[in-house]
Tab-separated table of C-alpha atoms in Angstrom:
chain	number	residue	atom	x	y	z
A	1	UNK	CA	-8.887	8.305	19.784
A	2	UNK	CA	-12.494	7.114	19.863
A	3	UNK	CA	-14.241	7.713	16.080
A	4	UNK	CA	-16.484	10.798	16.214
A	5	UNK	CA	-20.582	10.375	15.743
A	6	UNK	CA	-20.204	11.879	11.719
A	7	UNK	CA	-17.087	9.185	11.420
A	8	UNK	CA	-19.302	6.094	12.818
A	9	UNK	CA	-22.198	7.260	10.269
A	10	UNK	CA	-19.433	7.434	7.480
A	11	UNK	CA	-18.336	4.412	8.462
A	12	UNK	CA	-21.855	2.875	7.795
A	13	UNK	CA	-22.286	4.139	4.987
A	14	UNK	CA	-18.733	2.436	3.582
A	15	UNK	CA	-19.399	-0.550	5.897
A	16	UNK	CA	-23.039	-0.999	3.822
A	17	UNK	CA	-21.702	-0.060	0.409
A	18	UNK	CA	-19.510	-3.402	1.018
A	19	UNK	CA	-21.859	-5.231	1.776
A	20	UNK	CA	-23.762	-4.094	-1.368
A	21	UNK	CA	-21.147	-4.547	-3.654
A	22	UNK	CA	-20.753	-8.168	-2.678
A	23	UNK	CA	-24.714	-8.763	-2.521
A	24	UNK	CA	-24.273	-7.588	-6.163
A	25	UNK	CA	-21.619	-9.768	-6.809
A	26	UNK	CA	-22.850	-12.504	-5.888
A	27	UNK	CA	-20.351	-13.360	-2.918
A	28	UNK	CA	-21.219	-15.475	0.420
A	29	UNK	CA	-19.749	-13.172	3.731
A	30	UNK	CA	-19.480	-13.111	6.728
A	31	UNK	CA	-19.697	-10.050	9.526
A	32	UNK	CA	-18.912	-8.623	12.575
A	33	UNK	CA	-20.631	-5.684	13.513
A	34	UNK	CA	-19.723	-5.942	17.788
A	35	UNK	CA	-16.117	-4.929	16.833
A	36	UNK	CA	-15.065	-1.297	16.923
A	37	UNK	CA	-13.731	-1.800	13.508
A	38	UNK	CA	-16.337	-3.735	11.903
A	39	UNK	CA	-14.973	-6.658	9.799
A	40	UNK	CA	-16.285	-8.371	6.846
A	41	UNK	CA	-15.076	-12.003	5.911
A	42	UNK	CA	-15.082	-14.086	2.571
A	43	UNK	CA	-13.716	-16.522	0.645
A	44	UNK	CA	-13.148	-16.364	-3.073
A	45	UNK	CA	-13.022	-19.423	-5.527
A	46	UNK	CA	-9.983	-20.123	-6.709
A	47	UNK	CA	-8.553	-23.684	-8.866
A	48	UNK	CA	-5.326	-23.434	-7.151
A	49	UNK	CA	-5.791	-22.245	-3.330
A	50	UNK	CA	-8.256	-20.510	-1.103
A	51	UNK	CA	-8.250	-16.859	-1.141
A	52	UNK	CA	-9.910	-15.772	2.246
A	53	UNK	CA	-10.338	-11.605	2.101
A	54	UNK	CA	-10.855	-9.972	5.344
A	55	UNK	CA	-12.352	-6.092	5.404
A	56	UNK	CA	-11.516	-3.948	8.483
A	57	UNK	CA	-13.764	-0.589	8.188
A	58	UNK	CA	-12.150	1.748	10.512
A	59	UNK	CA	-14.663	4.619	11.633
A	60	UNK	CA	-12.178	6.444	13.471
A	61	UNK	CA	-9.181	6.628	10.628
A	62	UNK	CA	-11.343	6.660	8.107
A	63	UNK	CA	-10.226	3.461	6.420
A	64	UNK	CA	-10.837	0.414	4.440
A	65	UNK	CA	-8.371	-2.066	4.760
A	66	UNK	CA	-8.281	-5.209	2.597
A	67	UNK	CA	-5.914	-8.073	4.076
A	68	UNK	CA	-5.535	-11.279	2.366
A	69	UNK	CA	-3.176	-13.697	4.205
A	70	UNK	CA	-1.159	-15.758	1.758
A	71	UNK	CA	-1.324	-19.521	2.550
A	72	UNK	CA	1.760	-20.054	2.990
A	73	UNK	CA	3.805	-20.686	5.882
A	74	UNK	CA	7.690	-19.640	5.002
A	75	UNK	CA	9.765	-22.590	6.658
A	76	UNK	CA	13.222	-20.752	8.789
A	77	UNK	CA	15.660	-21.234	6.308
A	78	UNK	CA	13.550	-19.555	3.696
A	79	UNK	CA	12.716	-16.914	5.681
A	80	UNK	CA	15.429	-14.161	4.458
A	81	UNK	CA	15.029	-15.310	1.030
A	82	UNK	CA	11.277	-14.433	1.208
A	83	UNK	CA	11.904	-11.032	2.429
A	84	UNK	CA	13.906	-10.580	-0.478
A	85	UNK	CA	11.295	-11.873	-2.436
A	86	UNK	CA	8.856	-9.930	-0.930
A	87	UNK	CA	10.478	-6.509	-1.502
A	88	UNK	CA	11.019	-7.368	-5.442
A	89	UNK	CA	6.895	-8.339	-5.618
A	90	UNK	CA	6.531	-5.131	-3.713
A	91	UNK	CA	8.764	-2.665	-5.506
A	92	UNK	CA	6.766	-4.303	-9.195
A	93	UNK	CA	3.207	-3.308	-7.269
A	94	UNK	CA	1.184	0.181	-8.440
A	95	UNK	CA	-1.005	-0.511	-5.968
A	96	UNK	CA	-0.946	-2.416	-1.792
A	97	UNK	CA	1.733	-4.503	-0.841
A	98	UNK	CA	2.912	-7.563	0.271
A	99	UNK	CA	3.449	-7.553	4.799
A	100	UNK	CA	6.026	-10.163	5.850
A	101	UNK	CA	5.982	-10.764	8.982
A	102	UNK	CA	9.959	-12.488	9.150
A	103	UNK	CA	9.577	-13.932	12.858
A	104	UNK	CA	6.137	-15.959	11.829
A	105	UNK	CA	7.118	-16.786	8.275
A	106	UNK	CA	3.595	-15.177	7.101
A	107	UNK	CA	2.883	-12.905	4.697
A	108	UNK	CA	-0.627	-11.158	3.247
A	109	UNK	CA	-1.468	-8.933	0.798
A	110	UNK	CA	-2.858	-5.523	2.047
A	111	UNK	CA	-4.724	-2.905	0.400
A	112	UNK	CA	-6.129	0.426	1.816
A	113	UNK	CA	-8.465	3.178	1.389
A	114	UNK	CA	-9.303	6.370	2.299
A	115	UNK	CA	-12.846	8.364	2.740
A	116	UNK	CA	-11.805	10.834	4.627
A	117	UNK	CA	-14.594	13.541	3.367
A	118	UNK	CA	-15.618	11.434	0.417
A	119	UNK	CA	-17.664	8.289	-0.089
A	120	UNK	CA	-16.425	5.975	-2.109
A	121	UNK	CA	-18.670	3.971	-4.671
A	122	UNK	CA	-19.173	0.182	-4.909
A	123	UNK	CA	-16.720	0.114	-7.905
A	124	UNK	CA	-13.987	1.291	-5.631
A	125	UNK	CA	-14.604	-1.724	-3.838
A	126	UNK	CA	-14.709	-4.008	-6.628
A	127	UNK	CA	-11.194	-2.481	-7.779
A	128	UNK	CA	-10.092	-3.277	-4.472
A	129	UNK	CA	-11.316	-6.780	-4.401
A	130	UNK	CA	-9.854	-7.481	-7.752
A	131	UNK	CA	-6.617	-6.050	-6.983
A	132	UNK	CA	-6.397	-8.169	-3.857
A	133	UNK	CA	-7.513	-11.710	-6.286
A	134	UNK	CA	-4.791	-11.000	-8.615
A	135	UNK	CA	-1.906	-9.884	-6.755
A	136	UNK	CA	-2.354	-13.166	-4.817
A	137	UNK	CA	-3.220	-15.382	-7.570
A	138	UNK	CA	0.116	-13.988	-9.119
A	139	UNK	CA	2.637	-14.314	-6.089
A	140	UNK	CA	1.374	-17.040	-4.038
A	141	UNK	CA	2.757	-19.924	-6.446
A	142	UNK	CA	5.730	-17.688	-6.943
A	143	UNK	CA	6.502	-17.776	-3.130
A	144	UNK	CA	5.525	-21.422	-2.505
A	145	UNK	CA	8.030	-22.389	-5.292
A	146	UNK	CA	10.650	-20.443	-3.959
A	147	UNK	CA	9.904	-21.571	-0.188
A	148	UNK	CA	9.683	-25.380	-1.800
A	149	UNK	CA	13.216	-24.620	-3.495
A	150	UNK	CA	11.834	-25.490	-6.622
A	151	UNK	CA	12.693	-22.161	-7.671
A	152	UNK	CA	15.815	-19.620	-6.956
A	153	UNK	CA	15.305	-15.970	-6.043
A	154	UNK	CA	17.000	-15.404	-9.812
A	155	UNK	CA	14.044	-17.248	-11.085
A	156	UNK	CA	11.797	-15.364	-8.894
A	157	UNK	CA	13.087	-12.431	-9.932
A	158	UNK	CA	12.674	-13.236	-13.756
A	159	UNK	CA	9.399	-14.525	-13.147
A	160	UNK	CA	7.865	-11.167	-11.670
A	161	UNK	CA	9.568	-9.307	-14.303
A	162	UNK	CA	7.634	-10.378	-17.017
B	1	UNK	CA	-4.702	0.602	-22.777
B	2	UNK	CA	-5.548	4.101	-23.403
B	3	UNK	CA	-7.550	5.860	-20.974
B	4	UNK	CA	-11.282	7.143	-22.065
B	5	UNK	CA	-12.632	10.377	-22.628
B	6	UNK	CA	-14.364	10.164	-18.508
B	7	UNK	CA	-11.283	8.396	-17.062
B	8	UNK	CA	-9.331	11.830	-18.434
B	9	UNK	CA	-11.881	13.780	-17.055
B	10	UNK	CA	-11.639	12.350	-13.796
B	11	UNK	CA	-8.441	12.813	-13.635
B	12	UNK	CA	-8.048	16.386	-14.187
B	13	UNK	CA	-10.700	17.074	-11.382
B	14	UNK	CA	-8.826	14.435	-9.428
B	15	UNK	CA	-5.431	16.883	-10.528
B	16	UNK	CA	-6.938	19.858	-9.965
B	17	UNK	CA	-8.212	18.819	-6.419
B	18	UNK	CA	-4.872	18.079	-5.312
B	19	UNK	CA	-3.665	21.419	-6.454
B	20	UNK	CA	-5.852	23.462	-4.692
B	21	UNK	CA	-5.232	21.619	-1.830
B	22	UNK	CA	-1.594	22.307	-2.304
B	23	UNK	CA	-2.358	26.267	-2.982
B	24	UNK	CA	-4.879	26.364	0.331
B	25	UNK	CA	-1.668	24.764	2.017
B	26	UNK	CA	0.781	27.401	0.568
B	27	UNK	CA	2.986	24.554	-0.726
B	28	UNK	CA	5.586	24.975	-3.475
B	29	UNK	CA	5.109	22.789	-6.654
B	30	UNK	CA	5.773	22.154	-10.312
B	31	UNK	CA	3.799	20.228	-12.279
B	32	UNK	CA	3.870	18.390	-15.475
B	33	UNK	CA	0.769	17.489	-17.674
B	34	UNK	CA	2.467	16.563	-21.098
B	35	UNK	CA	2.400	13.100	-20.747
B	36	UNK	CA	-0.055	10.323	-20.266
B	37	UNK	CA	-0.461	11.164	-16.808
B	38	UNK	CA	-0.149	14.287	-14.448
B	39	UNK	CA	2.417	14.803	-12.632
B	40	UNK	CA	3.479	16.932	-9.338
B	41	UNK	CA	6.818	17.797	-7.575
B	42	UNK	CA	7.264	19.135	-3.686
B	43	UNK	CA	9.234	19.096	-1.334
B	44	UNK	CA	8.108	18.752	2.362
B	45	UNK	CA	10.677	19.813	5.257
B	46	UNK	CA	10.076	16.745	7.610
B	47	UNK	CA	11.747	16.639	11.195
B	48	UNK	CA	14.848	14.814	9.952
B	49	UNK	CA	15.709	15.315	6.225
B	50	UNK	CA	13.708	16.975	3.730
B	51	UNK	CA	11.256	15.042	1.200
B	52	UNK	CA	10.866	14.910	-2.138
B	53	UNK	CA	7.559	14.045	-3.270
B	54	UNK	CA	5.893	12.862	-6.683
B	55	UNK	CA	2.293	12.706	-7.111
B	56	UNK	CA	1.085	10.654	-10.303
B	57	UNK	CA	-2.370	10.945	-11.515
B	58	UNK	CA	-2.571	8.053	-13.991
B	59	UNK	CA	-6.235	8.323	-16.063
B	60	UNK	CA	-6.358	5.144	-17.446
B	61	UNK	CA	-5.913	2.911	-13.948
B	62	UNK	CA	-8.198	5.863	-11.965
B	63	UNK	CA	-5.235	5.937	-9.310
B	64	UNK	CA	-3.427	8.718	-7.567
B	65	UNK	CA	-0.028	7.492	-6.360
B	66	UNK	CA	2.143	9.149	-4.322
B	67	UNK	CA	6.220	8.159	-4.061
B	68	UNK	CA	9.508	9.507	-1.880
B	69	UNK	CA	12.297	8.374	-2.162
B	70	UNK	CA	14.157	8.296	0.953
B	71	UNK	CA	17.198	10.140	0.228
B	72	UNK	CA	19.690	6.996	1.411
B	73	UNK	CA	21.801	4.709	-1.088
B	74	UNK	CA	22.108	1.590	0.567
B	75	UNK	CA	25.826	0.407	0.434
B	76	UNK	CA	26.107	-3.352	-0.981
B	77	UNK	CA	27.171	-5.093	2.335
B	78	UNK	CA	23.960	-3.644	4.196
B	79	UNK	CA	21.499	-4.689	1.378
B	80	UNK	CA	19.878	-7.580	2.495
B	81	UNK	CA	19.580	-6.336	6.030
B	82	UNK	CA	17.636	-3.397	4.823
B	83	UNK	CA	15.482	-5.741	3.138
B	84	UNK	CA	14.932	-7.548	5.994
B	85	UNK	CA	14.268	-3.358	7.785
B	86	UNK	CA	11.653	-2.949	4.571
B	87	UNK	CA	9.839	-6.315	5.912
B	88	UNK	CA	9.922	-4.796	9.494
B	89	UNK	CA	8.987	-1.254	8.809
B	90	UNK	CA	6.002	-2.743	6.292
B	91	UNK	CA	4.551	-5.431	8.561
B	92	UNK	CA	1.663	-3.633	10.551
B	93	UNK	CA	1.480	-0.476	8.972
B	94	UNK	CA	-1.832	0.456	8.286
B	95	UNK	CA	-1.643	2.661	4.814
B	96	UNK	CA	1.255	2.548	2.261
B	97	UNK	CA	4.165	0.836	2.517
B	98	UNK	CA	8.013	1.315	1.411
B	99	UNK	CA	9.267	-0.259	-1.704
B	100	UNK	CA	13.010	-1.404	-1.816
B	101	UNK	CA	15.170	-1.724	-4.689
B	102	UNK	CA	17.330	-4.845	-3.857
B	103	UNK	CA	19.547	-4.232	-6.934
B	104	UNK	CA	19.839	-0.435	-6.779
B	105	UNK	CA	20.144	-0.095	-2.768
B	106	UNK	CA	17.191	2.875	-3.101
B	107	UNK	CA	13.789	2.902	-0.808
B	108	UNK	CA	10.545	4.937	-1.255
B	109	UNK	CA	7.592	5.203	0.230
B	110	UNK	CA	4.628	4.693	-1.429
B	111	UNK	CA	0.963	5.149	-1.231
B	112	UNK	CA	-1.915	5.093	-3.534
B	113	UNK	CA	-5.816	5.850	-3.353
B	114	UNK	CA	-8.164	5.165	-6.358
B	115	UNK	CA	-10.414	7.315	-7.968
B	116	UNK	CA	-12.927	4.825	-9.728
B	117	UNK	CA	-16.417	6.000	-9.868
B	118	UNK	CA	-15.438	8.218	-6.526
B	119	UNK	CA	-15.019	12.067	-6.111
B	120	UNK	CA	-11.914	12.521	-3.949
B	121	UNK	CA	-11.884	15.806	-1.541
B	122	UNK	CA	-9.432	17.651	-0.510
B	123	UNK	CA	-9.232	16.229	2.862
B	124	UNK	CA	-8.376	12.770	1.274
B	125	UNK	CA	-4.980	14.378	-0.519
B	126	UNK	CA	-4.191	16.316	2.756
B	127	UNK	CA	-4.235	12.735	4.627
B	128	UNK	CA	-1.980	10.944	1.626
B	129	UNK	CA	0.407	13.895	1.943
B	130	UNK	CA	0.525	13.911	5.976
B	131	UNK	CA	0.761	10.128	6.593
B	132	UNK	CA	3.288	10.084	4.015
B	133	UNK	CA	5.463	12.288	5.895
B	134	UNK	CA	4.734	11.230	9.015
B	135	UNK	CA	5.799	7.605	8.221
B	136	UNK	CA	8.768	8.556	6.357
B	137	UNK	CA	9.632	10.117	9.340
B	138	UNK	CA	9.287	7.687	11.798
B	139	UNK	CA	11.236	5.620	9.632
B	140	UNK	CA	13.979	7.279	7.330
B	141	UNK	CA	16.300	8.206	10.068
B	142	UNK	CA	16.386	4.612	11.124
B	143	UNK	CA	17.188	3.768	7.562
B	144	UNK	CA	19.726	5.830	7.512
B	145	UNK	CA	21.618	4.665	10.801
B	146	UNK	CA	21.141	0.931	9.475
B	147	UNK	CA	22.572	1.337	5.952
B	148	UNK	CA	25.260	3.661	7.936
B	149	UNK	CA	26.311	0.499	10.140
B	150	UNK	CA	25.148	2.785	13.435
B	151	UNK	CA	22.155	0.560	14.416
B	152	UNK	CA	21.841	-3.485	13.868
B	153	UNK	CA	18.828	-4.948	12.816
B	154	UNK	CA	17.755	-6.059	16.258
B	155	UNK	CA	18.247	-2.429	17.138
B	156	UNK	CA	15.948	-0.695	14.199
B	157	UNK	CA	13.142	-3.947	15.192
B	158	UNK	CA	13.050	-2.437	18.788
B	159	UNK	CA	13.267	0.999	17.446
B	160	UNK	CA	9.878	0.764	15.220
B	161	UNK	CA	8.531	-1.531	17.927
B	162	UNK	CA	7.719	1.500	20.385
């Protein structure tokens, strides 16, 4: 269902409050404006691996969804022991999970939104940005070990527990 | 870390907005507030089963998180299968997600929105609470069947595929 005229204006609103939030954090973007679901693209430093962040801001669901693909691609032999990997990291989350997708071998982090009759304020934003860096920073070198076998899922599972 | 004096604040408006969305709803609850965070209990009569719902209002991390368990033990024979389901059922959904105990055989769904520096309506709890049924629906049935040995994996992927 097509987003209503007050959803695309809401959507705006959220899509510029991003945009602010980053301007005030000093952060290099990218966007896409021509999309239905306009999407905002950046990169975040990191000393171990890039940590690309992509925004969807969807008018018609009222949305904000943060996806940040892990770099990581889970070899075929690895692949169940991910998923079972991936549901511990999820089940230790308060807050967006890990997708697996098992037939591809890739996984993201995703985190989502809601301003359905409410506009949410940079510092949401920033908490979802955050959340995104650190859940990644965390499990990314957990999941590389464990696709590298330099680490069992009992390790894993020790690991995450701390 | 202790939540602040505002962060409590917040929270009780963010508590008491979810109850009087309940009440304008005519939903049956209890609630608990003698803890560190609030707490509420419903149940919600989906097509299938009926849900149990918990709705925490933690202060100090300005979340609202909302979990159901999905009233299925998994037996010890099916559990890395349904791990393998949690991966499926997870991977393109666009809010919340299910968490899956590997060593307990339990899955919930879960799904949280923050409350930092935002004023959450009503509309935003009536969403949480109606995609959370609506995806536990979709989905606990097929749970069910798999962990019962009446659908195979390939099965609950074509299932959740339509």
């Amino acid at each position: 269902m097509p987003a209503t005229e007050q959803q695309l204006r809401m959507g705006e609103k959220v899509f510029s409050t991003i945009c602010n939030m980053l301007d005030a954090n000093g952060f290099r973007y990218e966007t896409d404006t021509s999309r239905s679901d306009p999407m905002i693209t950046l990169s975040l430093k990191s000393d171990i691996f890039p940590v690309k962040v992509i925004i969807f801001v969807r008018p018609e669901r009222e949305l904000v969804s943060f996806y940040t693909p892990v770099q990581l691609k889970v070899p075929e032999d690895k692949r169940v022991e991910i998923a079972l990997a991936v549901t511990m990291a999820n089940e230790r989350l308060i807050d967006g999970c890990f997708d697996y997708t098992l037939f591809k071998g890739e996984l993201r982090f995703r985190i989502t939104a809601g301003f359905i009759g409410s506009l949410p304020d940079q510092e949401q934003f920033r908490y979802m940005l955050g959340f995104s860096e650190s859940a990644v920073k965390r499990f990314t070198e957990l999941f590389l070990m464990l696709t590298k076998s330099v680490m069992t899922l009992e390790q894993f599972y020790e690991a995450i527990a701390k | 870390m202790a939540a602040t004096p505002q962060q409590t604040q917040n929270a009780e408006n963010v508590y008491n907005t979810i109850i009087k969305m309940l009440d304008s709803i005519n939903f049956n609850y209890e609630t608990d507030t003698s803890g560190d965070m609030f707490m509420i209990t419903l149940t919600v009569n989906g097509d299938d089963l009926p849900m149990k719902v918990f709705i925490f209002v933690r202060p100090e991390r300005e979340i609202v998180s909302l979990y159901s368990p999905i009233p299925v033990k998994v037996p010890d024979d099916k559990r890395v299968e349904m791990a393998l389901a949690v991966a499926m059922a997870n991977d393109g959904m666009i809010d919340g997600s299910f968490d899956y105990s590997l060593s307990k055989g339990e899955i919930r769904f879960r799904l949280t929105e923050s409350f930092v520096e935002s004023l959450l309506g009503q509309e935003q709890f009536r969403y949480m609470l109606g995609v959370s049924v609506n995806t536990i629906d979709r989905f606990n049935d097929r749970f069910l069947m798999l962990a019962k040995g009446m659908m195979t994996l390939d099965q609950f992927s074509e299932a959740i595929s339509k």
